[in-house]
Coordinates of C-alpha atoms in Angstrom, one line a residue:
M1 CA -0.5 -0.1 -0.2
K2 CA 1.5 3.0 -0.9
L3 CA 1.5 6.7 1.4
S4 CA -0.9 8.9 -0.3
R5 CA 0.5 12.1 -1.2
R6 CA -3.5 13.9 -1.1
Q7 CA -5.0 12.0 1.5
T8 CA -4.0 11.3 5.2
V9 CA -5.6 10.5 8.2
L10 CA -4.7 10.8 11.7
T11 CA -5.8 8.8 14.2
N12 CA -5.3 9.0 18.0
D13 CA -7.9 7.2 19.6
N14 CA -6.1 6.8 23.6
N15 CA -7.5 10.4 23.7
N16 CA -10.7 10.1 22.3
C17 CA -10.5 12.1 19.6
N18 CA -10.1 12.0 15.4
L19 CA -7.5 14.3 13.6
K20 CA -8.7 13.9 10.4
L21 CA -6.4 15.4 8.2
A22 CA -6.8 15.9 4.0
A23 CA -6.0 17.3 0.7
W24 CA -2.3 19.0 1.5
P25 CA 1.0 17.7 0.6
C26 CA 1.9 14.6 2.8
S27 CA 6.1 16.5 3.7
F28 CA 7.8 15.7 6.1
G29 CA 11.0 16.8 4.9
Y30 CA 12.2 13.0 3.4
K31 CA 12.1 11.8 -0.3
R32 CA 8.8 10.0 -1.4
R33 CA 9.9 6.0 -0.8
K34 CA 7.9 3.2 -1.3
A35 CA 5.9 2.2 1.4
R36 CA 6.4 -1.3 3.3
Q37 CA 4.1 -3.3 3.4
T38 CA 1.1 -3.3 5.8
S39 CA 1.1 -6.9 7.2
A40 CA 4.6 -5.8 8.2
I41 CA 2.4 -3.4 10.5
Q42 CA 0.7 -4.1 13.1
P43 CA -1.4 -0.4 14.2
K44 CA -2.0 -0.7 17.9
Y45 CA -5.0 1.8 17.1
Q46 CA -8.1 1.9 14.8
V47 CA -10.0 4.6 13.3
P48 CA -13.5 4.3 14.0
T49 CA -15.5 4.6 10.8
A50 CA -19.0 6.3 12.5
S51 CA -16.2 9.4 13.3
Y52 CA -15.6 10.1 9.8
S53 CA -17.3 13.5 8.1
S54 CA -19.5 12.0 5.1
A55 CA -18.3 14.4 3.0
T56 CA -14.3 13.5 3.7
A57 CA -14.8 9.4 5.1
Q58 CA -14.7 8.2 1.4
R59 CA -11.6 10.0 0.1
S60 CA -9.0 9.1 3.4
K61 CA -8.2 6.4 4.3
A62 CA -5.7 5.3 7.3
S63 CA -1.9 5.8 7.6
P64 CA -0.6 3.0 9.2
R65 CA 2.5 4.4 9.0
L66 CA 2.2 7.1 10.3
I67 CA -0.2 5.9 13.3
H68 CA 2.1 3.6 14.0
W69 CA 4.7 6.3 15.0
L70 CA 2.3 8.2 16.3
A71 CA 2.0 5.9 18.8
V72 CA 5.6 5.6 20.2
K73 CA 5.8 7.4 23.5
D74 CA 9.2 8.7 23.0
S75 CA 9.7 12.3 24.5
W76 CA 11.3 13.7 21.3
K77 CA 8.9 12.2 19.4
S78 CA 5.8 13.5 21.6
R79 CA 7.1 17.2 21.5
A80 CA 7.7 17.0 17.7
L81 CA 4.0 15.9 17.7
N82 CA 2.6 18.6 19.2
V83 CA 4.2 21.0 16.6
L84 CA 3.0 18.7 14.2
I85 CA -0.5 18.5 15.1
L86 CA -1.0 22.3 15.7
L87 CA 0.3 22.1 12.1
F88 CA -2.2 19.8 11.0
L89 CA -4.9 20.9 12.5
N90 CA -4.9 24.3 10.7
M91 CA -4.6 22.2 7.7
A92 CA -7.4 20.1 8.3
I93 CA -10.3 22.6 8.4
N94 CA -9.6 22.4 4.9
A95 CA -11.3 18.7 5.2
F96 CA -14.3 19.6 6.4
P97 CA -17.3 21.3 3.8
T98 CA -18.2 25.1 5.0
V99 CA -21.8 25.2 7.2
Q100 CA -23.2 26.6 3.9
N101 CA -22.8 23.5 2.3
C102 CA -24.9 21.6 5.4
A103 CA -28.7 20.7 4.7
S104 CA -31.4 22.4 6.8
I105 CA -34.5 19.9 5.9
G106 CA -35.0 16.8 7.5
R107 CA -33.2 17.3 11.3
E108 CA -35.9 16.8 13.3
K109 CA -34.8 14.2 14.5
H110 CA -30.7 14.9 13.7
T111 CA -28.1 15.7 17.1
M112 CA -26.4 18.9 16.4
V113 CA -23.3 19.9 19.1
A114 CA -22.3 23.2 17.8
D115 CA -19.3 25.7 19.4
M116 CA -20.4 29.3 20.8
D117 CA -17.8 32.2 19.7
G118 CA -17.2 32.2 15.7
T119 CA -19.6 29.4 15.7
L120 CA -23.0 30.1 16.6
L121 CA -21.7 34.1 17.4
I122 CA -20.0 35.9 14.8
S123 CA -17.8 37.2 17.2
R124 CA -14.7 34.8 17.5
S125 CA -13.8 36.9 21.0
S126 CA -15.6 36.5 24.0
F127 CA -14.2 39.5 25.2
P128 CA -17.2 41.9 25.1
Y129 CA -18.7 39.4 27.3
F130 CA -16.3 39.4 30.1
A131 CA -16.3 42.9 30.1
L132 CA -20.4 43.2 30.0
V133 CA -19.8 41.4 33.5
A134 CA -16.9 42.8 34.9
F135 CA -18.5 46.2 34.4
E136 CA -22.3 45.0 35.6
V137 CA -21.0 43.4 38.4
G138 CA -17.7 44.7 40.1
G139 CA -18.2 48.6 38.2
V140 CA -15.1 50.6 36.4
L141 CA -12.5 49.4 38.4
R142 CA -12.9 45.7 37.5
L143 CA -13.4 47.0 34.1
F144 CA -10.6 49.0 33.9
F145 CA -8.4 45.5 35.7
L146 CA -9.9 43.0 33.0
L147 CA -8.7 45.6 30.0
L148 CA -5.3 45.6 31.8
A149 CA -4.8 41.6 31.5
S150 CA -6.5 41.3 28.2
P151 CA -2.8 41.7 26.7
L152 CA -1.5 39.2 28.8
A153 CA -4.6 36.7 27.8
G154 CA -4.3 37.8 24.3
L155 CA -0.6 36.7 24.0
L156 CA -1.1 33.5 26.0
Y157 CA -3.9 32.5 24.0
Y158 CA -2.2 32.8 20.3
F159 CA 1.7 31.9 21.7
V160 CA 0.9 29.4 24.4
S161 CA -2.7 27.9 24.6
E162 CA -6.1 29.1 24.0
S163 CA -6.5 27.7 27.5
A164 CA -3.9 29.7 29.1
G165 CA -5.6 33.0 27.4
I166 CA -9.1 32.2 28.3
Q167 CA -7.9 31.1 32.1
V168 CA -6.7 34.8 32.8
L169 CA -9.8 36.5 31.3
I170 CA -11.7 33.9 33.8
F171 CA -9.3 35.7 36.8
A172 CA -9.6 38.9 35.7
T173 CA -14.0 39.0 35.6
Y174 CA -14.6 36.7 38.1
V175 CA -12.5 36.4 41.3
G176 CA -14.7 37.4 44.7
M177 CA -18.0 37.8 42.9
K178 CA -21.1 36.8 43.8
V179 CA -22.5 33.5 42.7
S180 CA -25.9 34.9 42.3
D181 CA -24.4 38.2 40.8
I182 CA -22.9 37.1 37.8
E183 CA -26.2 34.8 37.4
S184 CA -28.4 37.9 37.6
V185 CA -26.0 39.6 34.9
A186 CA -26.2 36.6 32.5
R187 CA -30.0 36.0 32.8
A188 CA -30.5 39.9 32.6
V189 CA -27.6 41.3 30.3
L190 CA -26.1 39.1 28.2
P191 CA -29.1 37.8 26.4
K192 CA -29.2 41.0 24.2
F193 CA -25.8 41.5 23.5
Y194 CA -25.6 37.3 22.2
S195 CA -29.2 37.5 20.4
S196 CA -27.3 41.0 18.5
D197 CA -24.7 39.1 17.3
L198 CA -26.3 35.1 16.3
H199 CA -24.7 34.1 12.9
P200 CA -27.2 33.4 10.1
E201 CA -25.9 30.2 8.4
S202 CA -24.8 28.7 12.2
W203 CA -28.7 29.3 13.6
R204 CA -30.0 27.7 9.9
V205 CA -29.3 24.2 10.7
F206 CA -28.7 24.5 14.6
S207 CA -32.6 25.6 14.3
S208 CA -33.3 22.9 12.2
C209 CA -32.5 19.8 14.5
G210 CA -34.1 18.1 17.4
K211 CA -31.8 18.1 20.1
R212 CA -28.9 21.2 20.2
C213 CA -26.4 21.4 22.1
V214 CA -23.9 23.8 22.6
L215 CA -19.9 23.3 23.5
T216 CA -18.1 26.1 24.4
A217 CA -14.9 27.3 26.2
N218 CA -16.8 30.0 28.0
P219 CA -17.7 29.6 31.6
R220 CA -21.5 28.1 31.7
I221 CA -22.7 29.7 34.9
M222 CA -22.6 32.9 31.8
V223 CA -23.7 31.2 28.8
E224 CA -26.4 28.7 29.7
P225 CA -29.7 31.1 30.4
F226 CA -29.2 32.9 27.3
L227 CA -28.8 29.3 24.8
K228 CA -31.5 27.3 26.6
D229 CA -33.9 30.5 27.3
F230 CA -33.3 32.0 23.7
L231 CA -32.3 29.3 22.0
G232 CA -33.4 26.2 23.0
A233 CA -30.7 24.4 24.1
D234 CA -31.2 21.2 25.5
M235 CA -27.5 21.0 26.8
V236 CA -24.8 23.6 27.5
L237 CA -21.3 22.2 28.3
G238 CA -19.2 25.0 29.1
T239 CA -16.4 25.7 31.5
E240 CA -16.7 24.9 35.4
I241 CA -16.3 28.2 37.3
G242 CA -14.2 27.5 40.9
I243 CA -16.7 29.0 43.7
Y244 CA -15.8 29.2 47.4
R245 CA -18.3 30.0 49.6
G246 CA -21.4 31.4 47.4
R247 CA -18.0 33.3 45.6
A248 CA -16.5 32.9 42.2
T249 CA -12.1 32.1 43.5
G250 CA -11.0 33.5 39.7
F251 CA -10.1 29.2 39.2
V252 CA -11.7 26.9 36.6
C253 CA -12.4 22.7 37.5
Q254 CA -11.3 20.2 36.4
P255 CA -10.8 19.3 32.9
G256 CA -10.2 22.5 32.8
V257 CA -11.3 24.9 30.2
L258 CA -13.3 23.3 27.5
V259 CA -10.8 23.7 24.2
G260 CA -9.7 20.4 22.1
K261 CA -9.4 17.5 23.3
N262 CA -11.2 18.9 26.3
K263 CA -14.4 19.0 24.4
A264 CA -14.2 15.8 23.3
D265 CA -13.5 14.4 26.0
A266 CA -17.2 16.6 28.0
L267 CA -18.8 15.4 24.5
Q268 CA -18.4 11.9 24.8
K269 CA -19.2 11.9 28.4
A270 CA -22.5 13.3 28.0
F271 CA -23.9 11.5 25.5
G272 CA -21.9 8.2 25.5
E273 CA -21.4 5.9 22.3
A274 CA -24.6 7.6 20.8
L275 CA -22.5 10.4 19.5
P276 CA -24.2 13.3 17.6
D277 CA -24.8 14.1 14.2
V278 CA -23.7 16.7 13.3
G279 CA -20.6 18.8 14.4
L280 CA -19.8 23.1 13.9
G281 CA -17.0 24.6 15.2
D282 CA -15.2 27.4 13.4
R283 CA -11.1 26.9 14.5
H284 CA -8.3 23.9 14.9
T285 CA -8.8 23.5 18.4
D286 CA -12.5 22.4 17.7
I287 CA -11.7 19.5 15.0
P288 CA -11.5 17.3 18.1
F289 CA -15.3 17.3 19.3
I290 CA -16.3 17.5 15.1
A291 CA -14.2 14.6 14.3
L292 CA -16.6 12.5 16.3
C293 CA -19.7 13.6 14.7
K294 CA -21.4 11.7 11.8
E295 CA -21.2 14.7 9.6
G296 CA -18.9 17.8 10.5
Y297 CA -19.0 21.6 9.2
I298 CA -16.5 24.4 9.6
V299 CA -18.6 28.1 9.9
P300 CA -15.6 30.3 8.5
P301 CA -15.1 33.8 9.6
K302 CA -17.2 36.6 8.3
P303 CA -17.3 40.2 10.3
E304 CA -19.1 41.7 7.9
A305 CA -22.0 39.1 8.5
K306 CA -25.3 40.2 9.6
A307 CA -26.3 38.9 12.7
V308 CA -29.5 37.0 12.8
R309 CA -33.1 39.2 13.4
S310 CA -34.3 39.2 16.4
E311 CA -38.1 38.0 15.7
K312 CA -37.0 34.9 14.1
L313 CA -36.1 33.8 17.6
P314 CA -37.8 31.3 19.6
K315 CA -37.5 34.3 22.1
P316 CA -37.4 37.5 21.0
V317 CA -35.3 39.6 24.0
I318 CA -38.0 42.2 24.8
F319 CA -36.6 43.5 28.9
H320 CA -33.2 43.6 29.1
D321 CA -30.9 45.1 31.8
G322 CA -27.3 46.8 32.4
R323 CA -26.0 50.0 31.8
L324 CA -23.8 49.5 28.3
V325 CA -25.3 50.6 25.0
Q326 CA -22.7 49.3 23.1
K327 CA -20.9 45.8 23.3
P328 CA -17.4 46.6 25.0
T329 CA -15.0 45.7 22.5
P330 CA -11.4 46.5 24.1
L331 CA -11.6 49.9 22.2
M332 CA -14.4 50.8 23.4
A333 CA -14.0 48.9 26.6
L334 CA -11.1 52.0 27.0
L335 CA -13.5 55.1 25.9
I336 CA -16.0 54.2 28.6
I337 CA -13.4 54.2 31.0
I338 CA -12.2 57.6 29.9
W339 CA -14.8 59.3 29.3
I340 CA -17.4 57.4 32.8
P341 CA -15.2 60.8 35.2
I342 CA -15.4 63.0 32.6
G343 CA -19.7 62.3 31.3
F344 CA -20.6 62.6 35.5
L345 CA -19.0 65.9 35.5
L346 CA -20.8 66.8 32.2
A347 CA -24.3 65.1 34.2
C348 CA -24.6 67.3 37.1
L349 CA -23.8 70.1 35.0
R350 CA -27.1 69.5 32.9
I351 CA -28.8 67.9 36.0
T352 CA -28.3 71.6 37.9
A353 CA -29.5 73.5 34.8
G354 CA -32.5 71.4 35.0
S355 CA -33.4 71.8 38.8
L356 CA -33.0 75.5 39.1
L357 CA -33.6 77.1 35.7
P358 CA -37.6 77.8 35.4
M359 CA -38.8 75.5 32.9
P360 CA -38.8 78.1 30.0
L361 CA -35.2 78.1 29.7
V362 CA -34.4 74.0 30.4
Y363 CA -34.6 73.5 26.8
Y364 CA -31.9 75.7 25.9
A365 CA -30.3 75.2 28.7
F366 CA -29.8 71.9 27.2
W367 CA -29.3 72.6 23.7
A368 CA -26.5 74.5 25.0
L369 CA -24.7 71.2 27.2
G370 CA -25.2 69.0 24.2
V371 CA -29.0 67.2 25.0
R372 CA -31.2 67.4 22.5
V373 CA -35.0 67.4 22.7
T374 CA -36.7 67.4 19.4
V375 CA -40.8 68.0 19.8
K376 CA -43.2 67.4 17.1
G377 CA -46.9 67.9 16.8
T378 CA -49.1 70.7 18.4
P379 CA -48.7 70.8 22.1
P380 CA -51.8 72.0 23.8
P381 CA -52.5 75.1 25.3
P382 CA -52.3 74.9 29.5
V383 CA -56.4 75.1 30.3
K384 CA -57.7 77.5 32.3
K385 CA -58.7 77.3 36.2
S386 CA -61.5 80.3 35.9
T387 CA -63.2 77.8 32.9
G388 CA -63.9 75.1 36.0
Q389 CA -62.2 72.5 33.2
S390 CA -60.4 70.0 34.9
G391 CA -56.6 69.6 33.3
I392 CA -55.5 67.7 30.2
L393 CA -54.1 64.3 31.3
F394 CA -51.0 63.7 29.2
I395 CA -50.9 60.0 28.2
C396 CA -47.0 58.7 27.8
S397 CA -45.6 55.7 26.7
H398 CA -42.4 55.0 29.3
R399 CA -38.8 55.2 27.8
T400 CA -36.6 56.4 31.0
L401 CA -37.5 58.0 34.8
L402 CA -36.8 61.4 32.4
D403 CA -40.4 61.3 30.2
P404 CA -42.4 63.7 32.3
I405 CA -39.1 66.3 32.7
F406 CA -38.7 66.6 29.0
L407 CA -42.9 66.6 28.4
S408 CA -42.6 69.6 30.8
T409 CA -39.5 70.8 28.7
A410 CA -41.4 70.7 25.0
L411 CA -44.3 72.1 26.9
G412 CA -42.3 75.0 29.1
R413 CA -44.0 74.3 31.9
P414 CA -43.7 72.4 34.8
I415 CA -46.2 69.3 34.3
P416 CA -47.1 67.6 37.7
V417 CA -46.8 63.8 37.4
V418 CA -48.1 60.3 39.1
T419 CA -45.6 57.1 39.2
Y420 CA -45.1 53.9 41.3
S421 CA -42.0 54.2 42.8
V422 CA -38.9 57.1 42.9
S423 CA -35.2 57.0 44.4
R424 CA -34.9 59.4 47.2
L425 CA -31.9 61.1 45.8
S426 CA -34.3 61.2 42.7
E427 CA -36.4 63.2 44.7
I428 CA -33.8 65.8 45.6
I429 CA -32.9 66.9 42.4
S430 CA -36.2 66.6 40.6
P431 CA -37.7 70.3 38.9
I432 CA -41.0 69.1 38.8
K433 CA -43.7 67.9 41.0
T434 CA -45.1 63.6 41.5
V435 CA -47.1 62.1 43.4
S436 CA -46.6 58.0 44.6
L437 CA -49.5 55.8 43.1
S438 CA -50.4 53.6 46.0
R439 CA -51.3 51.0 44.1
D440 CA -55.1 51.2 45.3
R441 CA -57.2 51.4 42.7
A442 CA -60.2 53.8 44.6
T443 CA -57.4 55.9 46.5
D444 CA -55.5 56.0 43.5
A445 CA -58.9 57.5 41.4
S446 CA -59.9 59.9 44.0
M447 CA -56.1 61.9 44.2
I448 CA -56.0 61.7 40.4
K449 CA -58.9 63.1 39.8
K450 CA -58.3 66.1 43.0
L451 CA -54.8 66.8 40.4
L452 CA -56.8 67.3 37.2
Q453 CA -59.1 69.9 39.0
E454 CA -55.8 71.6 40.1
G455 CA -54.4 71.5 36.5
D456 CA -52.7 69.6 33.6
L457 CA -51.2 66.0 35.2
A458 CA -48.6 63.6 32.9
I459 CA -49.5 59.5 33.7
C460 CA -47.3 56.6 32.2
P461 CA -50.1 53.7 32.3
E462 CA -47.3 51.2 31.1
G463 CA -46.1 51.2 35.1
T464 CA -42.7 50.7 33.9
T465 CA -39.9 51.6 31.4
C466 CA -39.3 49.3 28.2
R467 CA -36.3 49.7 26.0
E468 CA -36.9 47.7 23.1
P469 CA -39.3 48.7 20.2
F470 CA -42.7 47.7 22.9
L471 CA -45.2 48.4 24.6
L472 CA -46.5 47.1 27.7
R473 CA -49.9 46.5 28.7
F474 CA -51.4 50.1 29.3
S475 CA -53.1 50.2 33.2
A476 CA -57.1 51.4 31.9
L477 CA -57.6 52.9 35.4
F478 CA -56.9 57.1 33.9
A479 CA -59.7 56.5 31.4
E480 CA -62.3 56.3 33.7
L481 CA -60.9 59.7 35.3
T482 CA -61.4 62.1 33.1
D483 CA -62.8 63.2 29.3
Q484 CA -59.6 65.2 28.2
H485 CA -57.0 62.9 27.1
V486 CA -53.9 63.7 25.0
P487 CA -51.9 60.3 24.0
V488 CA -48.3 61.3 23.6
A489 CA -45.2 59.0 21.4
M490 CA -41.6 59.6 24.1
V491 CA -38.8 58.3 21.9
N492 CA -35.1 58.7 23.2
R493 CA -31.5 58.2 22.3
M494 CA -28.0 57.3 24.2
S495 CA -25.2 55.9 22.7
M496 CA -23.3 54.5 25.4
F497 CA -25.1 54.1 29.0
H498 CA -28.7 53.4 29.4
G499 CA -30.9 55.1 31.7
T500 CA -32.9 53.1 33.2
T501 CA -32.2 49.6 35.6
A502 CA -34.6 46.7 37.3
R503 CA -31.7 45.2 39.2
G504 CA -29.2 48.3 40.4
W505 CA -29.9 51.4 42.2
K506 CA -32.6 53.4 40.7
G507 CA -31.0 56.5 42.0
M508 CA -28.1 56.8 39.2
D509 CA -30.7 56.5 36.5
P510 CA -30.7 60.4 35.9
F511 CA -27.1 59.8 36.2
Y512 CA -26.4 57.6 33.7
F513 CA -29.1 58.9 30.7
F514 CA -26.9 62.4 31.2
M515 CA -23.4 60.7 31.1
N516 CA -24.1 60.3 27.7
P517 CA -22.3 62.5 25.1
S518 CA -25.0 63.5 23.6
P519 CA -28.4 62.0 24.6
A520 CA -31.5 63.0 22.4
Y521 CA -35.4 63.0 23.4
E522 CA -38.0 63.0 20.9
V523 CA -41.8 64.3 22.4
T524 CA -44.6 63.2 19.6
F525 CA -47.8 65.3 20.9
L526 CA -50.7 63.4 18.7
N527 CA -54.5 64.4 18.8
K528 CA -56.6 64.7 21.8
L529 CA -59.4 61.9 21.8
P530 CA -62.4 62.6 20.8
M531 CA -65.4 62.9 23.0
E532 CA -66.9 60.4 21.3
L533 CA -63.7 58.0 22.0
T534 CA -64.4 58.3 25.4
C535 CA -66.5 57.0 29.0
S536 CA -68.7 59.4 28.7
S537 CA -70.1 58.4 25.0
G538 CA -70.4 54.9 26.8
K539 CA -67.2 53.1 25.4
S540 CA -65.3 50.7 28.3
S541 CA -61.8 52.1 29.4
H542 CA -60.1 49.4 28.4
E543 CA -60.9 49.8 24.8
I544 CA -59.7 53.2 25.5
A545 CA -56.4 52.5 26.8
N546 CA -56.6 49.7 23.7
Y547 CA -56.8 52.3 21.5
I548 CA -54.0 54.8 22.9
Q549 CA -51.4 52.0 23.1
R550 CA -52.6 51.2 19.0
V551 CA -52.1 54.9 18.0
I552 CA -48.9 55.6 20.3
A553 CA -47.6 52.1 18.9
A554 CA -48.5 53.3 15.2
T555 CA -46.8 56.0 15.4
L556 CA -43.5 54.9 17.2
S557 CA -43.8 51.9 14.4
Y558 CA -43.9 49.4 17.7
E559 CA -45.6 46.8 18.5
C560 CA -48.4 46.4 21.1
T561 CA -47.9 43.2 23.6
S562 CA -50.0 42.9 26.9
F563 CA -46.6 42.1 28.7
T564 CA -46.8 43.9 32.4
R565 CA -44.7 45.4 35.1
K566 CA -44.5 42.6 37.1
D567 CA -43.8 40.3 33.4
K568 CA -40.3 42.0 33.0
Y569 CA -38.9 42.2 37.0
R570 CA -39.5 38.5 36.8
A571 CA -37.5 38.3 33.9
L572 CA -34.5 40.5 35.1
A573 CA -34.7 40.8 39.1
G574 CA -36.5 37.5 40.2
N575 CA -39.5 39.3 42.1
D576 CA -42.9 40.9 40.3
G577 CA -41.6 44.8 40.9
T578 CA -43.3 45.1 43.9
V579 CA -42.1 48.2 46.1
V580 CA -42.1 48.7 49.3
E581 CA -43.6 51.4 51.0
K582 CA -40.9 54.5 52.4
P583 CA -41.7 57.2 54.6
K584 CA -43.2 60.7 52.9
F585 CA -40.5 62.9 51.8
S586 CA -40.9 66.6 52.8
A587 CA -40.0 68.2 49.8
N588 CA -42.8 69.4 46.9
K589 CA -40.5 68.5 43.9
V590 CA -39.9 64.7 43.1
M591 CA -38.9 63.2 40.0
G592 CA -40.9 61.7 37.5
C593 CA -41.7 57.9 37.6

């Protein structure tokens, strides 16, 4: 049997991994010579036929001479073998077809195993997701520590081992953190960023299979909520972090980071002899586990690929938390660290101007300080008290706690607002009057009627904010209290920080909003509801609330939902959003919802 020049298969079943290498010139520094008879050499290891990819099984045969050479355990051969394997593995990727050649029809009974970074996700780097955990749990100092450690992680990753580089990122991110905080960020923050980076071709194949497994070097605690809740994964095999008394130690548990051989071992341990049908990876260290699958495919790097749209996911991301708007790449993380002290001083200046200046001047002060307020539609004039009419009730969509502030800025006069909860710090710095709701229907109705007798009033019937283009269910109480309804569509734009939170301290919400380099608000006044669309004309309060929700949604190109405040807080914070009543504050000016 002649040693093929362009077909070679490396097999090392002792390590439970099959490395299929094909389509490269076989050159080891010596001249070609006639191969010995295979009967003279009895290979120690055999190639299991079940491990062959359907695309390469017929064009690859084992080289018994090479297998026998690899089986020798002399130290110098082991060192040479490591170098050769690295070279072979990089070339072995060409032996597998790309994911574009993988059929996605008729795989309802198939089992799929896929890597994450660079495979299910477009991005091949996991640094941004570690940075999100670092910032959301440990703040800017932990993010700075991770950024300082990232060059060392990169050097180890590319010049020592992939495992060593990932271990540095894990240590710099997790050491000392509460496990409950890590789980909270993984559930409430990371899904939004993961879903916006989902590879279209990989998702096409992954979603077509009946049973789905993800095999990743990332910590399982960090990726499992997204993969199971939003992508429908049945099993997640990832690196396990060390835990001591409820806190992460920064180290990893045995067998270490799931890279290369460890991935293949974890796969065989989880599946036993019933190996998966399809394997999907993107780099040479994924080949050991791909080779165990009946079919193997490679996802080539394609940074320009467009991510899967949210509505195509089994469960779109409607609620998410966290302060950062953009994915913190190393450069963006550096900009955030540099900007935070500057932005905080700028936020203090903007808040001071909005709190101390008369409301007619706030619009111009905001404009001078880089805050853009756009007013659309025709703002209604204030109701004269001498006429005896009740005030106008402004029905606002809810984006941040600053909605009533910017409504007042657009009108040029302060508009009181009813709200459910607000932090004490926000009460102190607020330029408008607010009254807290008690969540008792009769008490709240009486209070709102009294406020309307005094003048105009603003209300956000959603009860909480939503960042995505959705409107939550409108409470119908407001429709029963007056016939003077003016819908207001509110939209904001933030480039660096979110001005809302469900998990953190709400007292920092206005600061984070104004820390953006150039935050913007758009206030659109819609037509006042005609008398035939009021309770006085026989319409029910629910009909009016649903109508206003649809009108605002159509104006903003948003989607109406039936989600409530409880749904949001259960998804993000693990509670129903109930706020413990606190002692009344003596000041007559408080921050709106």
